Coordinates of C-alpha atoms and ligand atoms in Angstrom, one line a residue:
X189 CA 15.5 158.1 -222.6
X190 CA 18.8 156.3 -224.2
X191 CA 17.8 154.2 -227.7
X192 CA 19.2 151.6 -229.1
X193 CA 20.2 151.2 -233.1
X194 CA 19.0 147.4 -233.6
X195 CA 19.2 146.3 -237.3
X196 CA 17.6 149.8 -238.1
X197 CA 15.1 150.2 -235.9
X198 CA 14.7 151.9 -232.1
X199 CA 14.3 150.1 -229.4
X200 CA 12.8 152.7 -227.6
X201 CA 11.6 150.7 -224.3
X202 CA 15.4 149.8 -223.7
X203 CA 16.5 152.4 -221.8
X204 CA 14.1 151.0 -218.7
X205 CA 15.1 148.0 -219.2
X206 CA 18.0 146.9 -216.6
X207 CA 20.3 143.8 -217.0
X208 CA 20.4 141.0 -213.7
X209 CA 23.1 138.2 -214.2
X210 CA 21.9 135.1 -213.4
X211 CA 24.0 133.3 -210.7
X212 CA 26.6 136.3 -211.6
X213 CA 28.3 136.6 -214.9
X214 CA 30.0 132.8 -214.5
X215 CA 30.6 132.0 -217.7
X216 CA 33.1 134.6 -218.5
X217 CA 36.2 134.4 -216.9
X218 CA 34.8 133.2 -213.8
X219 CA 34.6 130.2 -213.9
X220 CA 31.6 128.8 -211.7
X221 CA 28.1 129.6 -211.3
X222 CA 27.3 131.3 -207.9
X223 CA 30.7 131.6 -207.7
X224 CA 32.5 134.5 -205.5
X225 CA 34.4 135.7 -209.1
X226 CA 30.8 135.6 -210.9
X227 CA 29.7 138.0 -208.5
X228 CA 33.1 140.2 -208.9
X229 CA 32.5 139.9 -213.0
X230 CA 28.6 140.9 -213.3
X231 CA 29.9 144.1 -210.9
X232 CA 32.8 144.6 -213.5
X233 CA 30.2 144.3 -216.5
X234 CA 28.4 147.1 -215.2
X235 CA 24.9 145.1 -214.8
X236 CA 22.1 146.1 -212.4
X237 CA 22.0 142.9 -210.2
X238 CA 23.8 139.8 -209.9
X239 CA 21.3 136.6 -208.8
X240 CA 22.1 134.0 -206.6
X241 CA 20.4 131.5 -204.4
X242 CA 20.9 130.5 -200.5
X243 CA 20.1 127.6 -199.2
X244 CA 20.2 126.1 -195.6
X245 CA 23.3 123.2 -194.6
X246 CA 22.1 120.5 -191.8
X247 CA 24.0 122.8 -189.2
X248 CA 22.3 126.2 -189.7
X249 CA 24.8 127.8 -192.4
X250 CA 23.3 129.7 -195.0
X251 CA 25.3 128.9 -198.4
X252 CA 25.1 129.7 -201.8
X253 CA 24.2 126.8 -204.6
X254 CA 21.6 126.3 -207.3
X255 CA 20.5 122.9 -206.5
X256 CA 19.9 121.4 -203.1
X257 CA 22.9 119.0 -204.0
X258 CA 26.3 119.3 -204.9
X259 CA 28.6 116.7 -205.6
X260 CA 26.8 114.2 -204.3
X261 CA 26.1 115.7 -201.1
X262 CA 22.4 117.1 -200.0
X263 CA 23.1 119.9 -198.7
X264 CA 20.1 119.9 -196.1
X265 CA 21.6 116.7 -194.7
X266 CA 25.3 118.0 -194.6
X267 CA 27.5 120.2 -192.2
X268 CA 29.3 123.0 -193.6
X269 CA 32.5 121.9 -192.4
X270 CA 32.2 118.8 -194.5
X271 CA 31.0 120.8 -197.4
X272 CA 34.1 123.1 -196.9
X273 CA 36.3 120.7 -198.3
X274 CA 34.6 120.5 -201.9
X275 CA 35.5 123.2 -204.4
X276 CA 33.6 124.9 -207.3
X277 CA 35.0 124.4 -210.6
X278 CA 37.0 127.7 -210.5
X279 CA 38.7 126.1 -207.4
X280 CA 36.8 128.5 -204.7
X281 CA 35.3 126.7 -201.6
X282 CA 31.6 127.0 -201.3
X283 CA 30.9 130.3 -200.6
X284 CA 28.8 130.9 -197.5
X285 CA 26.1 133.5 -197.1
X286 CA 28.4 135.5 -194.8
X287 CA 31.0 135.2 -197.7
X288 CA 28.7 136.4 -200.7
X289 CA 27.6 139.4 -199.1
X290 CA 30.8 140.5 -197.9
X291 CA 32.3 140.0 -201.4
X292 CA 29.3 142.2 -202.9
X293 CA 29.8 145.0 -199.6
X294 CA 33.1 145.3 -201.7
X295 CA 31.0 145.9 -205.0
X296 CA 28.2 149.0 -203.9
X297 CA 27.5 149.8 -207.7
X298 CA 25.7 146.2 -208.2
X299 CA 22.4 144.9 -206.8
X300 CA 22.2 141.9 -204.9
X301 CA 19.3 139.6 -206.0
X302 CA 19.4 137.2 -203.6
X303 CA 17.0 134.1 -204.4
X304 CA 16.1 132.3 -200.6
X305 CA 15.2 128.5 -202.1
X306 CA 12.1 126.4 -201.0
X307 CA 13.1 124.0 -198.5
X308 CA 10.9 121.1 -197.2
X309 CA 9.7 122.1 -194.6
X310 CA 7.9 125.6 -193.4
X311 CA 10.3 126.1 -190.2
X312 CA 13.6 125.3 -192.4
X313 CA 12.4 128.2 -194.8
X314 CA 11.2 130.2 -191.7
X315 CA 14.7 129.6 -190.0
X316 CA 16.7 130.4 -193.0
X317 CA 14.7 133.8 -193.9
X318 CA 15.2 134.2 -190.0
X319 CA 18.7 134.0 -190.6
X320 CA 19.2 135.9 -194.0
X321 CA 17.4 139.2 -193.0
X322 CA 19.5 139.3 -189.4
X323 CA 22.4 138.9 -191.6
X324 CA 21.8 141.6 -194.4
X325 CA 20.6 144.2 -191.7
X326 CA 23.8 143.8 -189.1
X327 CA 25.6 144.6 -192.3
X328 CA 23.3 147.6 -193.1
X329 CA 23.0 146.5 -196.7
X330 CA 19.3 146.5 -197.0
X331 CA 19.0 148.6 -199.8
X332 CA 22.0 146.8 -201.6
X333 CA 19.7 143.5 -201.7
X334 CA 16.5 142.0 -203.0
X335 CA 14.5 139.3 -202.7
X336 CA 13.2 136.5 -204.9
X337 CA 11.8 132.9 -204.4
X338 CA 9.6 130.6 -205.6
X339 CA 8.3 129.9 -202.0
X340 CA 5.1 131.8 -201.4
X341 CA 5.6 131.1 -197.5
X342 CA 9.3 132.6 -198.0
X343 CA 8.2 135.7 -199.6
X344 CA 5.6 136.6 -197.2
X345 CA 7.7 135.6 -194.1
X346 CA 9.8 138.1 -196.1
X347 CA 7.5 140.9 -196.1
X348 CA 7.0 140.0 -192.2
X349 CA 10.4 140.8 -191.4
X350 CA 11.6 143.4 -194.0
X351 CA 8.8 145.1 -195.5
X352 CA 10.4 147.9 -197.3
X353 CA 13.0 145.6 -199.2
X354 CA 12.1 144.3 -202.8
X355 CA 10.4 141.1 -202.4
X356 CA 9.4 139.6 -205.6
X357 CA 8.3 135.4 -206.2
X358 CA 8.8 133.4 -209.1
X359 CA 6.7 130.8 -209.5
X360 CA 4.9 133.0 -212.3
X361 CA 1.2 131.2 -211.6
X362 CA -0.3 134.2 -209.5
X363 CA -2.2 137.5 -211.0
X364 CA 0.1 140.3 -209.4
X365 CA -2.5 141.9 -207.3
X366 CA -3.1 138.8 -205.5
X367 CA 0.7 139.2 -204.7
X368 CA 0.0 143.0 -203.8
X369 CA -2.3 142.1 -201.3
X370 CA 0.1 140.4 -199.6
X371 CA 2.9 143.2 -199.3
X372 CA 4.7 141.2 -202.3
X373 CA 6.2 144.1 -204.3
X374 CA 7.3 142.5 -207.4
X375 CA 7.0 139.6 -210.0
X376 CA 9.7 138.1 -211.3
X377 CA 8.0 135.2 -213.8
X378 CA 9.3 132.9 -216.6
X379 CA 9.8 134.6 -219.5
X380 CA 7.0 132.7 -221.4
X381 CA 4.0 133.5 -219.1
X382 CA 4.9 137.1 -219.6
X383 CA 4.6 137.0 -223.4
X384 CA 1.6 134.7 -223.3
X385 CA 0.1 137.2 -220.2
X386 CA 1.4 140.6 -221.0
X387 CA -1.5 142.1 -219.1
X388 CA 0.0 140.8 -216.5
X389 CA 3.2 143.1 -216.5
X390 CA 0.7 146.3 -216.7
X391 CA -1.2 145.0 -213.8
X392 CA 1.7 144.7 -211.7
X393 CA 2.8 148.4 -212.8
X394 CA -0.7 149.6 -212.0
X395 CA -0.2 148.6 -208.4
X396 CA 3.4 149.9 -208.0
X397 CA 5.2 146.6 -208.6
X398 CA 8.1 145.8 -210.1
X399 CA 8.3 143.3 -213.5
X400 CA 11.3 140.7 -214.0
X401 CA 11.5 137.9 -216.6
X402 CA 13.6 135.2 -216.0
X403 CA 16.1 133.5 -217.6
X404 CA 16.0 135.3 -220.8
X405 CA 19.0 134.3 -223.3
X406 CA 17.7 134.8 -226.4
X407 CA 18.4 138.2 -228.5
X408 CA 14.4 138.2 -229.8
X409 CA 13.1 137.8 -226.5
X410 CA 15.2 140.2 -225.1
X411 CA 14.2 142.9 -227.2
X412 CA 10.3 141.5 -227.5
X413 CA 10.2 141.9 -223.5
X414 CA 12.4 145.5 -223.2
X415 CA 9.6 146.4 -225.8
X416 CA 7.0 145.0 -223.3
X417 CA 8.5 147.4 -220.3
X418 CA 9.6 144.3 -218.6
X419 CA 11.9 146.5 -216.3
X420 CA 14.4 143.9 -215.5
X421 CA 15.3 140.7 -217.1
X422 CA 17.4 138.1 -215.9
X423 CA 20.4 136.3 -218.1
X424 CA 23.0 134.0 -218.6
X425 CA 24.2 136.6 -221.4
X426 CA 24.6 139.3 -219.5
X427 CA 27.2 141.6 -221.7
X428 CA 25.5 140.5 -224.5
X429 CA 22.2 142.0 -222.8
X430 CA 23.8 145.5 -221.8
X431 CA 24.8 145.9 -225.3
X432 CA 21.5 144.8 -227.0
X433 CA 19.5 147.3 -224.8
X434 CA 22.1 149.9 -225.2
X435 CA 23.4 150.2 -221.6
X436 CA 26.1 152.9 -220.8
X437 CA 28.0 152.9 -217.7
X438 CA 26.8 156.4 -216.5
X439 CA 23.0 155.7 -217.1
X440 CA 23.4 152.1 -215.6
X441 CA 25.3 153.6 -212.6
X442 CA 22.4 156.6 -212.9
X443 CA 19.9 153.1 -212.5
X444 CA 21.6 152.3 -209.5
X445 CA 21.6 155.4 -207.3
X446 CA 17.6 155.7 -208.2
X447 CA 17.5 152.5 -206.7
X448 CA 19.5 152.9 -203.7
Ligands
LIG517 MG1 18.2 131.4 -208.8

């Protein structure tokens, strides 16, 4: 197992610990969260994953933003082709699903942790999961992708149609095995209800799940989780991360075949 020299001590837990940026490495040189380049930088940073989140346009395009607006615009209530015409703040027109995973096709050596957002209704999620899945298998990059939402219905119409793929929700107020029981495979919970519910992460291990704390930025907690065996955590820091849990290229890229 690789260790890292913090301040004088072994961090011994770091080596199973594996970086995810959080909507890609955007605030490097890229420019823009979710951003086409922030995908492109968290490859080139050698991280495990890069997140970003999907949601649905008024026309049935899957796109990729944070919030269910931008610029003004709900995206539920808007056509792609009038969304087209806005730009990120790196320039880049709204990147569609279709877009994002193409881009990461291009970039094998990272994960893509793809986040499907609630939606208000059941039958928008249900059409969008629908669409996502079709998508990522007529590419054939299953095992390049996982799964996250906070939307229990979501996950398990997730688990429905793509049962081997790493399916993990979010909204961190569910014992694990409750999870299990529904073919969920992983938790990926606010950083706080992990530290305040650590038994929480050896539950989830005891039933073969996997453990990710999100959105972890800070140095302490970073290190308090990797000593935890939180086995991924998700950042805005992401180089910082690699180098606090004493990544090296050929052990991260050794992460990613075992995970292929
Ligand atoms: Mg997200």
């Amino acid at each position: 197992m690789a260790c890292a020299l913090l301040g004088g001590t072994v961090l011994a837990a770091s080596g199973q610990t594996r970086v995810i940026a959080h909507r890609g490495y955007w605030n490097g040189v890229a420019g823009a969260q979710n951003s086409l380049a922030s995908l492109r930088e968290a490859a080139r940073a050698g991280v495990y994953g890069s997140e970003f989140d999907v949601q649905l346009t008024k026309d049935s395009v899957a796109v990729v933003n944070h919030d269910d607006d931008i610029q003004g615009r709900v995206i539920a209530e808007t056509t792609y082709p009038q969304l087209q015409q806005l730009r990120l703040k790196n320039g880049e027109v709204l990147p569609t699903l279709d877009a994002y995973l193409a881009a990461g096709k291009e970039q094998p050596g990272v994960q893509l942790i793809l986040e499907i957002k609630p939606h208000k209704t059941a039958q928008e999620e249900n059409t969008l999961v629908r669409l996502v899945v079709d998508r990522v298998k007529a590419l054939g990059m299953e095992r390049q992708v996982e799964y996250i939402s906070f939307s229990l219905n979501v996950c398990r119409q997730l688990v429905a149609q793509t049962p081997s793929s790493s399916i993990s929700y979010l909204r961190s107020d569910k014992a694990p095995k409750e999870l299990y029981d529904w073919g969920i495979n992983g938790i990926d919970y606010h950083y706080k209800v992990l530290e305040e519910q650590p038994e929480w992460i050896a539950e989830a291990h005891r039933w073969g799940m996997t453990v990710n704390a999100w959105t972890v930025n800070d140095d302490g907690h970073i290190r308090q989780l990797a000593e935890g065996q939180v086995d991924f955590i998700t950042t805005d820091r992401p180089v910082d991360a690699l180098s606090l849990l004493g990544g090296t290229p050929a052990r991260r890229a050794a992460n990613v075949t075992s995970a292929q």
